[in-house]
Short mmCIF file of C-alpha atoms in Angstrom, two decimals:
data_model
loop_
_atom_site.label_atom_id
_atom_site.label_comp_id
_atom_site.label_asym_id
_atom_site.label_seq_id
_atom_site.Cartn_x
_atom_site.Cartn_y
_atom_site.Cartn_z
CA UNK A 1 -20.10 13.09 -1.94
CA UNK A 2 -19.32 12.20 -5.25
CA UNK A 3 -20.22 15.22 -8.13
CA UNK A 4 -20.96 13.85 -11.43
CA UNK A 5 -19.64 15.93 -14.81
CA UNK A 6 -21.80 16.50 -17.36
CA UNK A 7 -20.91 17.67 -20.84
CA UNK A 8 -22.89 18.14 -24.03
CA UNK A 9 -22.78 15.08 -26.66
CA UNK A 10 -24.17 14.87 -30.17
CA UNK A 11 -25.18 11.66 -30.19
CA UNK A 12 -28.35 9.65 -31.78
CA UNK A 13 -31.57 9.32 -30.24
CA UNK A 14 -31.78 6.18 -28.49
CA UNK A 15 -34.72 4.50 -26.38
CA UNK A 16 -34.50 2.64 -22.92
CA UNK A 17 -34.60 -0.98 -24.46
CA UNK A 18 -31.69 0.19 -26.35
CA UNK A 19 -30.12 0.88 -23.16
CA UNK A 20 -27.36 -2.28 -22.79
CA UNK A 21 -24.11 -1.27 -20.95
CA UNK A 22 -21.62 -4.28 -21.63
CA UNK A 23 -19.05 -5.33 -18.78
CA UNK A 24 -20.30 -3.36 -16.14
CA UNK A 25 -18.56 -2.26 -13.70
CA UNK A 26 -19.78 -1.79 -10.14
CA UNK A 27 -19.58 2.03 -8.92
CA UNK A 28 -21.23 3.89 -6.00
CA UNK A 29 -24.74 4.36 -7.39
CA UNK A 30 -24.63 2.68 -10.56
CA UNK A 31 -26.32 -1.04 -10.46
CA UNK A 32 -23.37 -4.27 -10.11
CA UNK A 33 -25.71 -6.15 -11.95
CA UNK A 34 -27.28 -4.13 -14.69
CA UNK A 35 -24.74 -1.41 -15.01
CA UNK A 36 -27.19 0.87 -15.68
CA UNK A 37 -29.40 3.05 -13.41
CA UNK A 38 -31.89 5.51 -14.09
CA UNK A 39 -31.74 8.71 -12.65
CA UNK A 40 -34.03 11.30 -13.02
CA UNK A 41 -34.63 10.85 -16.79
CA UNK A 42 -30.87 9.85 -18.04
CA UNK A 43 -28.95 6.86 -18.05
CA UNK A 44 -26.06 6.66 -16.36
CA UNK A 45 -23.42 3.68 -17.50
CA UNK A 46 -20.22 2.58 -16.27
CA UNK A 47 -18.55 0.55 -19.15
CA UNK A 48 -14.66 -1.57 -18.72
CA UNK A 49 -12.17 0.58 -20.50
CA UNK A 50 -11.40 -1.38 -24.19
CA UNK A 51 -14.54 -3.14 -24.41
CA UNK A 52 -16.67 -2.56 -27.20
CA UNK A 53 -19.44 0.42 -26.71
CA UNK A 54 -21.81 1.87 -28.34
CA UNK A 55 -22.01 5.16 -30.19
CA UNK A 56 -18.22 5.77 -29.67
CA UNK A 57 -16.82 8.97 -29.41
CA UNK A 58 -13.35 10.53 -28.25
CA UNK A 59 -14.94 11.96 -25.50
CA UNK A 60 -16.29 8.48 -24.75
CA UNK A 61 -12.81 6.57 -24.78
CA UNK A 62 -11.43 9.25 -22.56
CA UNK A 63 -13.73 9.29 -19.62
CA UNK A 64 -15.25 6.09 -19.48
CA UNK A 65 -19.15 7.56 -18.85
CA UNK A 66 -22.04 7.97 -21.33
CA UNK A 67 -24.60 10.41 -20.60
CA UNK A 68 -27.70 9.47 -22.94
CA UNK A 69 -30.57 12.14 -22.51
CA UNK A 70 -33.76 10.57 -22.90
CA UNK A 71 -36.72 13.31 -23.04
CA UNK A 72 -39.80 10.89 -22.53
CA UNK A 73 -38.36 9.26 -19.16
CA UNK A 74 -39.76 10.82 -16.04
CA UNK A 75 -38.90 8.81 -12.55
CA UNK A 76 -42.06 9.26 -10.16
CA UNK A 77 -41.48 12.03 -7.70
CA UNK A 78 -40.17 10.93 -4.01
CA UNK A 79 -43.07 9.29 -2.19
CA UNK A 80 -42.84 8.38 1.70
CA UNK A 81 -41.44 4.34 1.54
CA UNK A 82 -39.54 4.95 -1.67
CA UNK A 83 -36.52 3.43 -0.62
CA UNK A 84 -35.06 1.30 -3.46
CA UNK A 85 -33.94 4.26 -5.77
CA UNK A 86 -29.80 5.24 -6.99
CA UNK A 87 -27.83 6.58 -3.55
CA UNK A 88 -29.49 6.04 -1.29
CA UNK A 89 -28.63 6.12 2.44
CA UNK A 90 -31.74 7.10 3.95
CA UNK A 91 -32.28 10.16 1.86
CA UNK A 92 -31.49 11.19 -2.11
CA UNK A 93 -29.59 13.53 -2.74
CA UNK A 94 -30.65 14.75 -5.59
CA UNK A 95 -32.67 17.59 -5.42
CA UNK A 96 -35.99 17.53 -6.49
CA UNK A 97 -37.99 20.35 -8.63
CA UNK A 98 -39.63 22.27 -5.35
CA UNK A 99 -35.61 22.11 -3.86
CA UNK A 100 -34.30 23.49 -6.27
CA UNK A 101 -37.05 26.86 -6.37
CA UNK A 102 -37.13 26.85 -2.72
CA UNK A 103 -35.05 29.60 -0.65
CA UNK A 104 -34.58 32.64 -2.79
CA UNK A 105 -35.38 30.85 -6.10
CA UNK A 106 -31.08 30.51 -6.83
CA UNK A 107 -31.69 26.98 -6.29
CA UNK A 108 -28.64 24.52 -6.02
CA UNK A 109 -26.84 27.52 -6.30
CA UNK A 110 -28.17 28.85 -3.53
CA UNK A 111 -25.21 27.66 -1.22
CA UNK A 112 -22.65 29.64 -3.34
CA UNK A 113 -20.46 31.57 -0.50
CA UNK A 114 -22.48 30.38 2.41
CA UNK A 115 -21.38 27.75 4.63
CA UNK A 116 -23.08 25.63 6.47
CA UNK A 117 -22.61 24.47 10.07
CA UNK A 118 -23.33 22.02 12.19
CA UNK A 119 -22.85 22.12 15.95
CA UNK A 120 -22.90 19.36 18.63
CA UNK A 121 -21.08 18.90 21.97
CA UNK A 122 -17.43 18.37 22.54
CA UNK A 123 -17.90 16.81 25.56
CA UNK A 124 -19.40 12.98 26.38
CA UNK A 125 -22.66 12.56 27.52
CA UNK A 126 -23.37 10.04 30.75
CA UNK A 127 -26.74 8.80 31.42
CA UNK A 128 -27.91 5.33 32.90
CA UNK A 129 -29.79 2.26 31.73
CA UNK A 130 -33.30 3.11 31.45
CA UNK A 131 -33.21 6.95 31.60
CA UNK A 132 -34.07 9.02 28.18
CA UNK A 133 -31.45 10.86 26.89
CA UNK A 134 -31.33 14.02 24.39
CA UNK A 135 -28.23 14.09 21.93
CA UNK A 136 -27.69 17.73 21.02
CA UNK A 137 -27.19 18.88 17.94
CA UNK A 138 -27.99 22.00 16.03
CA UNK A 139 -26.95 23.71 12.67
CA UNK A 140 -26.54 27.09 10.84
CA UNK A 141 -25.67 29.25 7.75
CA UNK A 142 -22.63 31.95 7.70
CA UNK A 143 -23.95 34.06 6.76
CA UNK A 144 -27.37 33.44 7.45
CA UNK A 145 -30.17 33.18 5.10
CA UNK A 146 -33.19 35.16 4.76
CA UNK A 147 -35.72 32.47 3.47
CA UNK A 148 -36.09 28.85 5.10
CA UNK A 149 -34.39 25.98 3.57
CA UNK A 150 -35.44 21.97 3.76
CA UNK A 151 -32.86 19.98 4.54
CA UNK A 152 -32.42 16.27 5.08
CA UNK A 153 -31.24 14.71 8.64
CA UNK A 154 -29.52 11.67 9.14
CA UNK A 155 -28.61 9.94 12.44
CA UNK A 156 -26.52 6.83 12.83
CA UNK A 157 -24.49 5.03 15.57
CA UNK A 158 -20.90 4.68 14.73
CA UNK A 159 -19.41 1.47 14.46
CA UNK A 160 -17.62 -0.01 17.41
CA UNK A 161 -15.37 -2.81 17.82
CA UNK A 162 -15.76 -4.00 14.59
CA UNK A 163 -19.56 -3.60 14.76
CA UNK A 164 -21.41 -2.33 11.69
CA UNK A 165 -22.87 1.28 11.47
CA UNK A 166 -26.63 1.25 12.42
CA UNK A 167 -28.87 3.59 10.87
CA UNK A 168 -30.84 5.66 13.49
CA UNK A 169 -33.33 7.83 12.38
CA UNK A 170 -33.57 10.03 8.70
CA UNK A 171 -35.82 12.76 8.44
CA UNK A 172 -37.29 15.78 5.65
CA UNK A 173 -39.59 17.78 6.77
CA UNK A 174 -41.93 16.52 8.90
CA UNK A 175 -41.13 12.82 7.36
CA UNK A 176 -39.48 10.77 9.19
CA UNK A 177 -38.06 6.91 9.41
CA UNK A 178 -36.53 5.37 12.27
CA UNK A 179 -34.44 1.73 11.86
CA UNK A 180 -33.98 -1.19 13.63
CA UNK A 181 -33.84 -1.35 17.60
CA UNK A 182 -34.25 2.16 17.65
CA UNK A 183 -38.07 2.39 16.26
CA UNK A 184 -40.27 3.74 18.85
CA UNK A 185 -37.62 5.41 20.90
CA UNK A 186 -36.63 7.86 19.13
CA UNK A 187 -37.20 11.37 17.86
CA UNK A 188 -36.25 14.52 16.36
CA UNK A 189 -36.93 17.71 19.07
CA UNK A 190 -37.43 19.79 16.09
CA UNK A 191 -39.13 22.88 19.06
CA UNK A 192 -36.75 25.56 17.77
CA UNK A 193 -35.19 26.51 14.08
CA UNK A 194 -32.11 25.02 12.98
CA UNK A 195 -32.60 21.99 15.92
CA UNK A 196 -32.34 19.11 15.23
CA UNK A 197 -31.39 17.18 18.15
CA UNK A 198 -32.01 13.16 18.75
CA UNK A 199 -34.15 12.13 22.18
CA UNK A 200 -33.63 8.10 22.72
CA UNK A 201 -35.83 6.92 25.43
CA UNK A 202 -35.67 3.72 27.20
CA UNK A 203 -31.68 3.59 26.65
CA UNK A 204 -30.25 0.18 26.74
CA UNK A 205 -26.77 -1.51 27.63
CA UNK A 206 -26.19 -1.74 23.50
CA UNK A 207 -26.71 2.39 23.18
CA UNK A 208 -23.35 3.66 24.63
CA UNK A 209 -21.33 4.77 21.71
CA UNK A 210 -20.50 7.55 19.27
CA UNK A 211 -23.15 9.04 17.18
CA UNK A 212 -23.10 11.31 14.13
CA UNK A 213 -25.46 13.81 13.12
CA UNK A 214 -25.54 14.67 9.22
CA UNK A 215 -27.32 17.92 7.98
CA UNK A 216 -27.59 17.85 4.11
CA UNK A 217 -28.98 20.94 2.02
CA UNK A 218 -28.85 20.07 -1.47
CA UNK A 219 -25.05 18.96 -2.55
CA UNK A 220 -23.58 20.54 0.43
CA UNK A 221 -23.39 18.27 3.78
CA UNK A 222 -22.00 18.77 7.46
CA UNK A 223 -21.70 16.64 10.18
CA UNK A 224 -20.80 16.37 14.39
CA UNK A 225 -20.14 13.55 16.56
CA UNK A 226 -22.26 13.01 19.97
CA UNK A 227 -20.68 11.03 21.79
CA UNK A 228 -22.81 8.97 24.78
CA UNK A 229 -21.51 6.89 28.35
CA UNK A 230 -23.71 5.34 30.03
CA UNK A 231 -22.42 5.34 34.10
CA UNK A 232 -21.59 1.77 35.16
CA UNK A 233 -19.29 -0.33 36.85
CA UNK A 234 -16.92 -3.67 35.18
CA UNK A 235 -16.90 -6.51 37.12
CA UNK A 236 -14.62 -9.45 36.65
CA UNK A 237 -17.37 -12.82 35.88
CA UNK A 238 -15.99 -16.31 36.28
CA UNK A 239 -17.48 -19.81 35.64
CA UNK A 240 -18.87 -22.15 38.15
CA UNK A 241 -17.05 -24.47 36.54
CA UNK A 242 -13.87 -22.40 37.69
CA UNK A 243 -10.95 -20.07 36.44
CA UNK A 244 -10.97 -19.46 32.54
CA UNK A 245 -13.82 -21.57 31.16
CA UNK A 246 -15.34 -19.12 29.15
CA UNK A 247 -15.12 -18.65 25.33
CA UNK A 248 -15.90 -15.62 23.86
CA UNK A 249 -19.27 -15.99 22.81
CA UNK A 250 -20.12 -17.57 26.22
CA UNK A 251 -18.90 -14.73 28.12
CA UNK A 252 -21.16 -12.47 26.26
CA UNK A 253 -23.48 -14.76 27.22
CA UNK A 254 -22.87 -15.09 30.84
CA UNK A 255 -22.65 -10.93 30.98
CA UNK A 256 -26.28 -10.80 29.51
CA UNK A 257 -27.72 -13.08 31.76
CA UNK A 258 -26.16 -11.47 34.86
CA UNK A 259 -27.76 -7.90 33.22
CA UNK A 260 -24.69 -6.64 31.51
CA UNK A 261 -22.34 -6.62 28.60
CA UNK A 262 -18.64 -7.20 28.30
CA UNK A 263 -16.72 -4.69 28.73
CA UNK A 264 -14.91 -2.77 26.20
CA UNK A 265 -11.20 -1.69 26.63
CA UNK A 266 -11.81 2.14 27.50
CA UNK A 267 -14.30 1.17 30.25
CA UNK A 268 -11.45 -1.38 31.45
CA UNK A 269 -8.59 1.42 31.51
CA UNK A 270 -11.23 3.61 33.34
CA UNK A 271 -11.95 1.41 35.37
CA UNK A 272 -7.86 0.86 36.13
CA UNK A 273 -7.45 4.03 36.55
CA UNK A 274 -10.24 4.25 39.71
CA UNK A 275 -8.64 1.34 41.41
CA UNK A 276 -9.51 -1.92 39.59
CA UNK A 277 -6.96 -4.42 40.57
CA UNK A 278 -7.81 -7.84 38.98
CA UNK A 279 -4.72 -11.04 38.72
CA UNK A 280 -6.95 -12.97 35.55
CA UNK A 281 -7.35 -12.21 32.46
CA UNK A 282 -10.98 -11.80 31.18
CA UNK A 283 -12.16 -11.48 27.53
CA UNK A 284 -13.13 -7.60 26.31
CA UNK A 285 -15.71 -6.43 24.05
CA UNK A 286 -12.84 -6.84 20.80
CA UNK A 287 -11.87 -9.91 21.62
CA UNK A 288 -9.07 -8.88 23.20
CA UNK A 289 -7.43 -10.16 26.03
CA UNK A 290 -6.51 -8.65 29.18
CA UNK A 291 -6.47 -7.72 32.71
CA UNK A 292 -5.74 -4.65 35.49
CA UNK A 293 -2.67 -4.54 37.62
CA UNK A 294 -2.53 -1.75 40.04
CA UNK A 295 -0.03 -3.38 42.33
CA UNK A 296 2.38 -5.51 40.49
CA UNK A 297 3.55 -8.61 41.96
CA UNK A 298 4.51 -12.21 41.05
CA UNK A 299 1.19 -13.91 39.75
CA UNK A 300 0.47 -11.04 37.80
CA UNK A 301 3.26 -10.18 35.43
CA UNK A 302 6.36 -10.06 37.90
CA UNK A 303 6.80 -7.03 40.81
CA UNK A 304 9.21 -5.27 38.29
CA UNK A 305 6.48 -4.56 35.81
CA UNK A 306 4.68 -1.24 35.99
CA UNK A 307 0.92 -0.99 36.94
CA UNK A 308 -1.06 -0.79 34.00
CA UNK A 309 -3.96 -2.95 31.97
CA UNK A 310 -1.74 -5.87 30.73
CA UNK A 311 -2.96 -7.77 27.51
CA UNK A 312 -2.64 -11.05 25.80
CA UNK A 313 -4.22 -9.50 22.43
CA UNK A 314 -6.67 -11.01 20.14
CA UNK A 315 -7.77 -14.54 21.01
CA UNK A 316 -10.14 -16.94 19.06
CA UNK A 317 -13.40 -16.58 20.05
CA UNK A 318 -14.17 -20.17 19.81
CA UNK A 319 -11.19 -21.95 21.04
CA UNK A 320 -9.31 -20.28 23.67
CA UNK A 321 -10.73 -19.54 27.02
CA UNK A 322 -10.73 -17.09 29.59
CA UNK A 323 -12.95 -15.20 32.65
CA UNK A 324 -14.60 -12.04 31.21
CA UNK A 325 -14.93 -8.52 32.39
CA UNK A 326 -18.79 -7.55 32.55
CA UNK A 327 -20.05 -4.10 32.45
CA UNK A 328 -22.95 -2.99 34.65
CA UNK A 329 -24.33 0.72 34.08
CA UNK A 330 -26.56 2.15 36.99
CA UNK A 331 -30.32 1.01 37.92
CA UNK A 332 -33.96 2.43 37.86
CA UNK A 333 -34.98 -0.17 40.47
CA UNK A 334 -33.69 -0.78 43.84
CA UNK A 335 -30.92 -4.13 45.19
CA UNK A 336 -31.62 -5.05 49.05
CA UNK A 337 -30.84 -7.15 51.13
CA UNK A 338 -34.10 -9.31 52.45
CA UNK A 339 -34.87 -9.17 55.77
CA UNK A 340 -35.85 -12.72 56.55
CA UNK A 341 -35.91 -14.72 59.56
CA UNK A 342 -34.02 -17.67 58.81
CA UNK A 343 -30.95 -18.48 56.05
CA UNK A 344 -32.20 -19.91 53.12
CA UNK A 345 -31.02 -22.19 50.15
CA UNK A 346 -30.85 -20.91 46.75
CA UNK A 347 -34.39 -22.22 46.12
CA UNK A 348 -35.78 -20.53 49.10
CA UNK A 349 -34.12 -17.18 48.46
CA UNK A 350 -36.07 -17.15 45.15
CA UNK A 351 -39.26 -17.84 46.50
CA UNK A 352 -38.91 -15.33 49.19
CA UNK A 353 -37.68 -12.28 46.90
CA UNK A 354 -41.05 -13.77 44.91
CA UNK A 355 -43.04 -13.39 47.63
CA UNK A 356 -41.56 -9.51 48.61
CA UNK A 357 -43.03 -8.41 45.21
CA UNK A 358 -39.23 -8.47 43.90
CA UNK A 359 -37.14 -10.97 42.19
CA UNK A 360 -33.83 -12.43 43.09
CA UNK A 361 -30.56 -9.88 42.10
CA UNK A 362 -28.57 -10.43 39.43
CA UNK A 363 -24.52 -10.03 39.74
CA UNK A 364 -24.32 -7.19 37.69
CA UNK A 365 -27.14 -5.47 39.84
CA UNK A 366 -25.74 -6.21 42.88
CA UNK A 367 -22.28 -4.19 41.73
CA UNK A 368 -24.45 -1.51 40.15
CA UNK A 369 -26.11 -0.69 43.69
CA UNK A 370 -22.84 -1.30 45.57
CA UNK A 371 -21.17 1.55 43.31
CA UNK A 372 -24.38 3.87 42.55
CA UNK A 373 -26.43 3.34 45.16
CA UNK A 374 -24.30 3.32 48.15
CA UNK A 375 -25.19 -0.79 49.41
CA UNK A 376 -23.40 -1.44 52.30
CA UNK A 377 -24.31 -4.67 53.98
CA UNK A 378 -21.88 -7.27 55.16
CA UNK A 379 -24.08 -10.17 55.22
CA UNK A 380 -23.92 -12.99 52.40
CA UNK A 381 -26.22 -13.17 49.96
CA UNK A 382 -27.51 -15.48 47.36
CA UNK A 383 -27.71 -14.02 43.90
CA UNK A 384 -29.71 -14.93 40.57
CA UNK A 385 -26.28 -17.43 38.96
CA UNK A 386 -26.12 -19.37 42.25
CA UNK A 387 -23.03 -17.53 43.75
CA UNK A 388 -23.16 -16.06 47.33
CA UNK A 389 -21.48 -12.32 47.55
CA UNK A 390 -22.03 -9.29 49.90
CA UNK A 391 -20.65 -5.66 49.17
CA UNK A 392 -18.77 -3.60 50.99
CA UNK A 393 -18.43 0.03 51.05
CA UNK A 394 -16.61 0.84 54.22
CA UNK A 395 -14.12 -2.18 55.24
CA UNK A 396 -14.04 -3.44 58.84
CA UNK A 397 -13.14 -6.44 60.63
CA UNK A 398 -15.73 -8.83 60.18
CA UNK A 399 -15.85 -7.63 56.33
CA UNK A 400 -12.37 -9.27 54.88
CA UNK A 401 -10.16 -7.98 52.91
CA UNK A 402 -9.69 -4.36 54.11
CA UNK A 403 -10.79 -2.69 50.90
CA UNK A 404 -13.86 -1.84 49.37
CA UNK A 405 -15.42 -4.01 46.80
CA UNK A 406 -18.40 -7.08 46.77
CA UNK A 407 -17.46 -10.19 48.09
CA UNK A 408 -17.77 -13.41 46.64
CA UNK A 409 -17.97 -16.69 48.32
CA UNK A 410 -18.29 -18.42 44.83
CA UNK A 411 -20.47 -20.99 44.06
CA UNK A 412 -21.81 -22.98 47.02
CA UNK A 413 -23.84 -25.79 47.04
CA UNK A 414 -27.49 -24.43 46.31
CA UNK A 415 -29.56 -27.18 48.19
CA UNK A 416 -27.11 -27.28 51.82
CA UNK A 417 -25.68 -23.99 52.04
CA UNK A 418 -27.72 -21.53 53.90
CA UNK A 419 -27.29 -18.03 53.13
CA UNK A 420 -29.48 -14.52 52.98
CA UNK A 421 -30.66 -13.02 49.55
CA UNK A 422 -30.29 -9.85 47.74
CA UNK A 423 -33.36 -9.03 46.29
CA UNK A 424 -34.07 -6.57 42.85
CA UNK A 425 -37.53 -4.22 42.82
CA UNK A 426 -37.86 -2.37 39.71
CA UNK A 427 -38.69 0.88 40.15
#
């Protein structure tokens, strides 16, 4: 956090129209456009070094930064929805007159030789699609203090892949605002002092990631890292059309619509390291390019690599094209296999999951319930994309190839094959 320096000036009175800062420059809190911000009753400007300013002084030329003092300004206190104000990030930092008395009365001061400490978990949290999670996280003084201080609270999601940060939730008090997809499904458990750990209900494929909990008293900030898996299963996904159709973008696609996401890299490797042996290479959540070899042989690299997750790197996400690893995390509801009297075509199968109070599985479903849920069943099935599969949990002779895994008979012809269906109830 940046600490600004103050020092005494004689310099004449001036008033706000006055106020002109030429060449601005832009710096963290100071307006890009103006180059001049009001902050609690003084004017803060950010001239370029040898342009002409106004009233010069040594002090002036040497550190680039006028402080002007004006007595009759007075900024509105901090109302709930104030958001537009000089650093912000979800919260001001500076304190305002009832911070500053609170706790024993030293004010910002009050931190002097105390430290403050924020806890949360070293280990990773695993949870499942659906499910409500609570992300631990709790702070203290050393040593600790006698009277209670306020402090400010900031969650936000860590950025991934590339992805921007994502504000979660900021809190003072008993005032609170949440952001974005997170409104409504989240909230401080604030039952016991010095908590103040994040609930998210309803979690969602987009959740998994690394979050940060920020505990600010005054000038003085700490911070922790939660991080949070959600238990699933990658999946290689191909196009009907056949062996690396997809773009990038459309493999996001197809994972969504098959109730997934693509896969990032450390979900790949982990899912290596259980056993995933795949010969194509399938996009990743970076737009990266690769694929996992457990047994190395000719197609796949050449027998005198070793086993590994082999990659291609970064690919355009527009113009090259590849299959794309999908990643499933467990279910609320329940994947079966219908019990009907007669094979059906793909039509049929949808009608008849309709009619069971269910709707047809989709491929990412099906996997979650083969790995999760224990589905056994080695009878094909039509799913929601139009491809027939069945999985397998313990091999046998009618169930080719001898190892675990769901099956896939591809894409068969949806109005003369005949085939059974894997229905979806949510729970």
């Amino acid at each position: 956090m940046r600490k600004w320096r103050h020092r005494e000036l004689n310099l004449p009175e001036v008033t706000q129209q006055d106020a002109v800062c030429p060449a601005p420059i832009p710096s963290p809190g100071l307006s890009a456009q103006a180059g001049l911000q009001l902050i609690r009753g003084a004017i803060y400007c950010q001239v370029c070094p040898g342009a002409p300013t106004w009233p010069r002084s040594p002090w002036h030329e040497e550190m680039g930064l006028l402080l002007l003092v004006l007595p009759l300004l007075v900024l509105p206190p901090l109302l709930p929805g104030a958001y537009g104000l000089p650093f912000y990030n979800g919260f001001y930092y500076a304190n305002s007159a009832d911070d500053q008395n609170a706790g024993n009365g030293h004010g910002k001061d009050l931190l002097n030789g105390v430290k403050l400490v924020v806890e949360t978990p070293e280990e990773t949290l695993f949870t499942y699609q659906g499910a409500s999670v609570i992300l631990p996280c709790r702070y203290r003084y050393e040593p600790a203090l006698v009277s209670p201080r306020r402090v400010r609270i900031k969650w936000w999601k860590l950025s991934e892949n590339g992805a921007p940060e994502k504000d979660v939730l900021v809190a003072i008090g008993l005032r609170h605002r949440t952001f974005g997809d997170y409104q409504g499904r989240v909230h401080l458990r604030q039952d016991k002092e010095h908590d103040v750990s994040l609930e998210i209900q309803d979690l969602r494929l987009e959740d998994y990631g690394r979050y940060r909990c920020e505990v600010i008293d005054g000038l003085e900030d700490e911070s922790g890292l939660v991080e949070l898996e959600l238990r699933g299963v990658v999946f290689p996904y191909q196009s009907p059309q056949g062996r690396y159709q997809l773009n990038f973008h459309e493999g996001q696609q197809v994972c969504a619509e098959q109730g997934a996401v693509v896969a990032s890299f450390e979900q790949l490797f982990r899912a290596w390291e259980e056993g995933l042996d795949w010969c194509n290479a399938g996009w990743l959540q970076d737009a990266t390019v690769q694929y996992p070899i457990m047994l190395p042989r000719q197609p796949c690299g050449g027998p005198g690599l070793a086993p590994g997750v082999r990659s291609y790197g970064p690919r355009h996400r527009r113009l090259h094209r590849y299959d794309v690893f999908c990643f499933a995390t467990a279910l609320k509801g329940q994947v079966y296999y219908l019990e009907h009297p007669e094979k059906l075509t793909l039509t049929g199968a949808r009608e008849a999951c309709q009619e069971d109070g269910a709707t047809i599985a989709k491929v990412g479903q099906l996997f979650a319930a083969w790995r999760f849920q224990g589905l056994d069943r080695c009878d094909a099935g039509w799913l929601a994309d139009g491809s027939a599969r069945y999985p397998v949990i313990h091999p046998h002779p009618n169930c080719w190839p001898p190892e675990p895994g769901v099956r896939s008979f591809g894409f068969p012809d949806p109005q003369s094959r005949l085939y059974g269906v894997y229905c979806y109830r949510q729970r």
